[in-house]
Amino acid sequence: MNKQFWANLALCIFLGGVAVFSAANFSSALTPKGLLAFDPKPSVEASSLLPQVALAKFEVGEGLDRMVEANFYVKNTSDRDVKNVGVMCEFFDERGGYVDRERWLLPETVPAGQSVRIPRADRRFVNTRARALNCRIADFQLVKEPFFALERVAVAGHGAGHGEMQSGGHGQAAPAGH
């Protein structure tokens, strides 16, 4: 019995253990909503403000050429601006049984204390058995100050070379005649 035999034996034992572990945990991965379909958890920064950022109204319907058109009305009663709002919609059949779910990312900013209508039109597949739906906000990001800001300087005329400023620097105008 050489080294290759022991290496093959160890590999077989390892792969067998992985197979047994996968088979034992497969039943917990199969949820009523599908394979590995778990409810999304909001981020840490969003979880504290989630009750104050609500989906006031939503309208989802099918438009032309299999386009799913949605209008989401997001109400932000918090004191912080939010952006990249994630909306999760679940679709149900006529008996109330779960059919499908879709997630929309709304990249617009919703200012603090305001309500905003955000229209979306996407080419998506929604199960034709869907008769009812329920939408909710799953996650969002807080608008933060940018890490750095670019300052633009106006260059007067064509006399200035590339990269030269016509001002005295730091936003001060150059004296006349210079």
mmCIF file of C-alpha atoms in Angstrom:
data_model
loop_
_atom_site.group_PDB
_atom_site.id
_atom_site.type_symbol
_atom_site.label_atom_id
_atom_site.label_comp_id
_atom_site.label_asym_id
_atom_site.label_seq_id
_atom_site.Cartn_x
_atom_site.Cartn_y
_atom_site.Cartn_z
ATOM 1 C CA MET A 1 0.000 0.000 0.000
ATOM 2 C CA ASN A 2 1.622 3.117 -1.253
ATOM 3 C CA LYS A 3 0.929 6.848 -0.845
ATOM 4 C CA GLN A 4 -1.433 6.982 -3.810
ATOM 5 C CA PHE A 5 -3.690 4.328 -2.250
ATOM 6 C CA TRP A 6 -3.962 6.283 1.022
ATOM 7 C CA ALA A 7 -4.570 9.546 -0.863
ATOM 8 C CA ASN A 8 -7.367 7.935 -2.879
ATOM 9 C CA LEU A 9 -8.870 6.426 0.268
ATOM 10 C CA ALA A 10 -8.818 9.812 2.051
ATOM 11 C CA LEU A 11 -10.391 11.507 -0.967
ATOM 12 C CA CYS A 12 -13.156 8.886 -1.138
ATOM 13 C CA ILE A 13 -13.906 9.245 2.578
ATOM 14 C CA PHE A 14 -14.037 13.037 2.232
ATOM 15 C CA LEU A 15 -16.337 12.925 -0.823
ATOM 16 C CA GLY A 16 -18.560 10.344 0.890
ATOM 17 C CA GLY A 17 -18.867 12.612 3.928
ATOM 18 C CA VAL A 18 -19.796 15.574 1.739
ATOM 19 C CA ALA A 19 -22.423 13.460 -0.052
ATOM 20 C CA VAL A 20 -23.963 12.236 3.235
ATOM 21 C CA PHE A 21 -23.976 15.789 4.657
ATOM 22 C CA SER A 22 -25.613 17.160 1.488
ATOM 23 C CA ALA A 23 -28.290 14.459 1.447
ATOM 24 C CA ALA A 24 -29.090 15.013 5.126
ATOM 25 C CA ASN A 25 -29.445 18.802 4.725
ATOM 26 C CA PHE A 26 -31.202 18.821 1.342
ATOM 27 C CA SER A 27 -34.646 18.661 2.941
ATOM 28 C CA SER A 28 -34.035 21.933 4.798
ATOM 29 C CA ALA A 29 -32.893 23.604 1.560
ATOM 30 C CA LEU A 30 -36.191 22.807 -0.157
ATOM 31 C CA THR A 31 -38.604 25.448 1.151
ATOM 32 C CA PRO A 32 -42.260 25.928 0.201
ATOM 33 C CA LYS A 33 -41.073 28.777 -2.045
ATOM 34 C CA GLY A 34 -38.485 26.694 -3.870
ATOM 35 C CA LEU A 35 -34.969 25.376 -3.544
ATOM 36 C CA LEU A 36 -32.794 27.639 -1.404
ATOM 37 C CA ALA A 37 -35.442 30.409 -1.537
ATOM 38 C CA PHE A 38 -35.136 32.160 1.783
ATOM 39 C CA ASP A 39 -36.587 35.501 2.778
ATOM 40 C CA PRO A 40 -34.037 38.275 2.337
ATOM 41 C CA LYS A 41 -32.743 39.911 5.494
ATOM 42 C CA PRO A 42 -32.344 43.687 5.551
ATOM 43 C CA SER A 43 -28.898 45.145 6.048
ATOM 44 C CA VAL A 44 -27.864 46.295 9.508
ATOM 45 C CA GLU A 45 -28.190 49.979 8.623
ATOM 46 C CA ALA A 46 -31.650 49.464 7.115
ATOM 47 C CA SER A 47 -33.138 47.236 9.805
ATOM 48 C CA SER A 48 -33.494 50.066 12.335
ATOM 49 C CA LEU A 49 -35.210 52.384 9.809
ATOM 50 C CA LEU A 50 -37.307 49.732 8.055
ATOM 51 C CA PRO A 51 -40.532 50.666 9.917
ATOM 52 C CA GLN A 52 -40.113 54.296 8.795
ATOM 53 C CA VAL A 53 -39.532 53.507 5.107
ATOM 54 C CA ALA A 54 -42.689 51.897 3.783
ATOM 55 C CA LEU A 55 -44.267 50.902 0.521
ATOM 56 C CA ALA A 56 -47.355 53.146 0.554
ATOM 57 C CA LYS A 57 -48.859 51.726 -2.644
ATOM 58 C CA PHE A 58 -47.882 49.437 -5.508
ATOM 59 C CA GLU A 59 -49.299 48.597 -8.913
ATOM 60 C CA VAL A 60 -47.934 45.684 -10.929
ATOM 61 C CA GLY A 61 -49.321 44.646 -14.287
ATOM 62 C CA GLU A 62 -48.389 43.259 -17.671
ATOM 63 C CA GLY A 63 -47.860 45.678 -20.516
ATOM 64 C CA LEU A 64 -47.106 45.077 -24.158
ATOM 65 C CA ASP A 65 -44.597 42.487 -25.320
ATOM 66 C CA ARG A 66 -44.308 40.671 -21.948
ATOM 67 C CA MET A 67 -43.143 43.817 -20.166
ATOM 68 C CA VAL A 68 -43.974 43.871 -16.466
ATOM 69 C CA GLU A 69 -44.854 47.413 -15.513
ATOM 70 C CA ALA A 70 -44.749 48.406 -11.873
ATOM 71 C CA ASN A 71 -45.357 51.627 -9.985
ATOM 72 C CA PHE A 72 -44.055 51.752 -6.447
ATOM 73 C CA TYR A 73 -44.901 54.560 -4.040
ATOM 74 C CA VAL A 74 -42.232 54.713 -1.331
ATOM 75 C CA LYS A 75 -42.880 56.812 1.774
ATOM 76 C CA ASN A 76 -39.865 57.810 3.858
ATOM 77 C CA THR A 77 -40.835 59.208 7.276
ATOM 78 C CA SER A 78 -37.320 58.904 8.660
ATOM 79 C CA ASP A 79 -34.825 61.757 8.986
ATOM 80 C CA ARG A 80 -32.379 60.160 6.507
ATOM 81 C CA ASP A 81 -32.428 59.941 2.709
ATOM 82 C CA VAL A 82 -32.530 56.388 1.345
ATOM 83 C CA LYS A 83 -31.576 54.915 -2.026
ATOM 84 C CA ASN A 84 -31.420 51.550 -3.810
ATOM 85 C CA VAL A 85 -34.678 50.328 -2.338
ATOM 86 C CA GLY A 86 -35.173 46.576 -2.804
ATOM 87 C CA VAL A 87 -38.815 45.513 -3.191
ATOM 88 C CA MET A 88 -39.878 41.867 -2.941
ATOM 89 C CA CYS A 89 -43.212 40.896 -4.533
ATOM 90 C CA GLU A 90 -44.803 37.492 -4.006
ATOM 91 C CA PHE A 91 -47.466 36.204 -6.386
ATOM 92 C CA PHE A 92 -50.353 33.907 -5.405
ATOM 93 C CA ASP A 93 -52.938 31.884 -7.357
ATOM 94 C CA GLU A 94 -56.737 32.168 -7.009
ATOM 95 C CA ARG A 95 -56.750 29.873 -3.950
ATOM 96 C CA GLY A 96 -54.030 31.869 -2.197
ATOM 97 C CA GLY A 97 -51.278 29.345 -2.900
ATOM 98 C CA TYR A 98 -47.763 30.614 -3.470
ATOM 99 C CA VAL A 99 -46.810 30.806 -7.167
ATOM 100 C CA ASP A 100 -43.711 32.951 -7.664
ATOM 101 C CA ARG A 101 -41.735 35.922 -6.426
ATOM 102 C CA GLU A 102 -39.796 38.736 -8.034
ATOM 103 C CA ARG A 103 -37.409 41.313 -6.673
ATOM 104 C CA TRP A 104 -37.067 44.868 -7.982
ATOM 105 C CA LEU A 105 -34.197 47.231 -7.249
ATOM 106 C CA LEU A 106 -35.270 50.867 -7.290
ATOM 107 C CA PRO A 107 -32.076 52.928 -7.701
ATOM 108 C CA GLU A 108 -33.738 56.311 -7.096
ATOM 109 C CA THR A 109 -33.237 58.362 -3.929
ATOM 110 C CA VAL A 110 -36.187 58.903 -1.599
ATOM 111 C CA PRO A 111 -35.597 62.107 0.415
ATOM 112 C CA ALA A 112 -36.321 62.221 4.150
ATOM 113 C CA GLY A 113 -39.946 63.027 4.991
ATOM 114 C CA GLN A 114 -41.216 62.587 1.415
ATOM 115 C CA SER A 115 -43.133 60.122 -0.731
ATOM 116 C CA VAL A 116 -41.885 59.286 -4.210
ATOM 117 C CA ARG A 117 -43.497 57.428 -7.118
ATOM 118 C CA ILE A 118 -40.973 55.152 -8.811
ATOM 119 C CA PRO A 119 -42.095 53.590 -12.117
ATOM 120 C CA ARG A 120 -40.323 50.491 -13.481
ATOM 121 C CA ALA A 121 -40.764 48.492 -16.651
ATOM 122 C CA ASP A 122 -38.779 45.279 -17.028
ATOM 123 C CA ARG A 123 -38.854 42.285 -19.308
ATOM 124 C CA ARG A 124 -39.569 39.529 -16.779
ATOM 125 C CA PHE A 125 -41.510 36.314 -16.533
ATOM 126 C CA VAL A 126 -44.391 36.278 -14.081
ATOM 127 C CA ASN A 127 -46.312 33.024 -13.749
ATOM 128 C CA THR A 128 -49.598 33.178 -15.655
ATOM 129 C CA ARG A 129 -51.444 31.536 -12.731
ATOM 130 C CA ALA A 130 -50.746 34.600 -10.557
ATOM 131 C CA ARG A 131 -53.960 36.360 -9.542
ATOM 132 C CA ALA A 132 -52.863 38.276 -6.425
ATOM 133 C CA LEU A 133 -49.641 39.726 -5.130
ATOM 134 C CA ASN A 134 -48.102 41.188 -2.033
ATOM 135 C CA CYS A 135 -45.098 43.526 -2.125
ATOM 136 C CA ARG A 136 -42.871 44.795 0.659
ATOM 137 C CA ILE A 137 -39.575 46.598 1.089
ATOM 138 C CA ALA A 138 -36.818 44.079 1.665
ATOM 139 C CA ASP A 139 -33.781 46.353 1.950
ATOM 140 C CA PHE A 140 -32.361 49.792 1.170
ATOM 141 C CA GLN A 141 -29.215 51.845 1.628
ATOM 142 C CA LEU A 142 -28.763 55.110 3.459
ATOM 143 C CA VAL A 143 -27.495 58.048 1.423
ATOM 144 C CA LYS A 144 -24.119 59.051 2.806
ATOM 145 C CA GLU A 145 -21.847 61.971 2.135
ATOM 146 C CA PRO A 146 -19.434 61.186 -0.707
ATOM 147 C CA PHE A 147 -15.952 60.107 0.285
ATOM 148 C CA PHE A 148 -14.516 62.931 -1.808
ATOM 149 C CA ALA A 149 -15.935 65.673 -4.008
ATOM 150 C CA LEU A 150 -14.549 66.943 -7.278
ATOM 151 C CA GLU A 151 -14.119 70.677 -7.587
ATOM 152 C CA ARG A 152 -14.491 72.043 -11.082
ATOM 153 C CA VAL A 153 -12.632 75.161 -12.086
ATOM 154 C CA ALA A 154 -13.734 77.225 -15.046
ATOM 155 C CA VAL A 155 -10.947 78.082 -17.479
ATOM 156 C CA ALA A 156 -11.350 81.482 -19.123
ATOM 157 C CA GLY A 157 -10.515 81.790 -22.818
ATOM 158 C CA HIS A 158 -8.075 79.821 -24.911
ATOM 159 C CA GLY A 159 -4.963 81.498 -23.517
ATOM 160 C CA ALA A 160 -4.614 79.094 -20.624
ATOM 161 C CA GLY A 161 -2.617 75.951 -21.120
ATOM 162 C CA HIS A 162 -3.914 72.577 -20.148
ATOM 163 C CA GLY A 163 -4.004 72.215 -16.400
ATOM 164 C CA GLU A 164 -3.403 75.906 -15.680
ATOM 165 C CA MET A 165 -5.891 77.826 -13.612
ATOM 166 C CA GLN A 166 -6.924 81.389 -14.360
ATOM 167 C CA SER A 167 -7.652 82.044 -10.700
ATOM 168 C CA GLY A 168 -5.341 82.772 -7.824
ATOM 169 C CA GLY A 169 -5.890 79.246 -6.500
ATOM 170 C CA HIS A 170 -8.330 77.842 -3.966
ATOM 171 C CA GLY A 171 -11.289 79.604 -5.555
ATOM 172 C CA GLN A 172 -9.834 83.143 -5.400
ATOM 173 C CA ALA A 173 -10.051 85.201 -8.552
ATOM 174 C CA ALA A 174 -6.840 86.536 -10.026
ATOM 175 C CA PRO A 175 -6.408 90.300 -9.879
ATOM 176 C CA ALA A 176 -7.374 92.189 -13.029
ATOM 177 C CA GLY A 177 -4.590 92.594 -15.550
ATOM 178 C CA HIS A 178 -2.693 89.457 -14.607
#
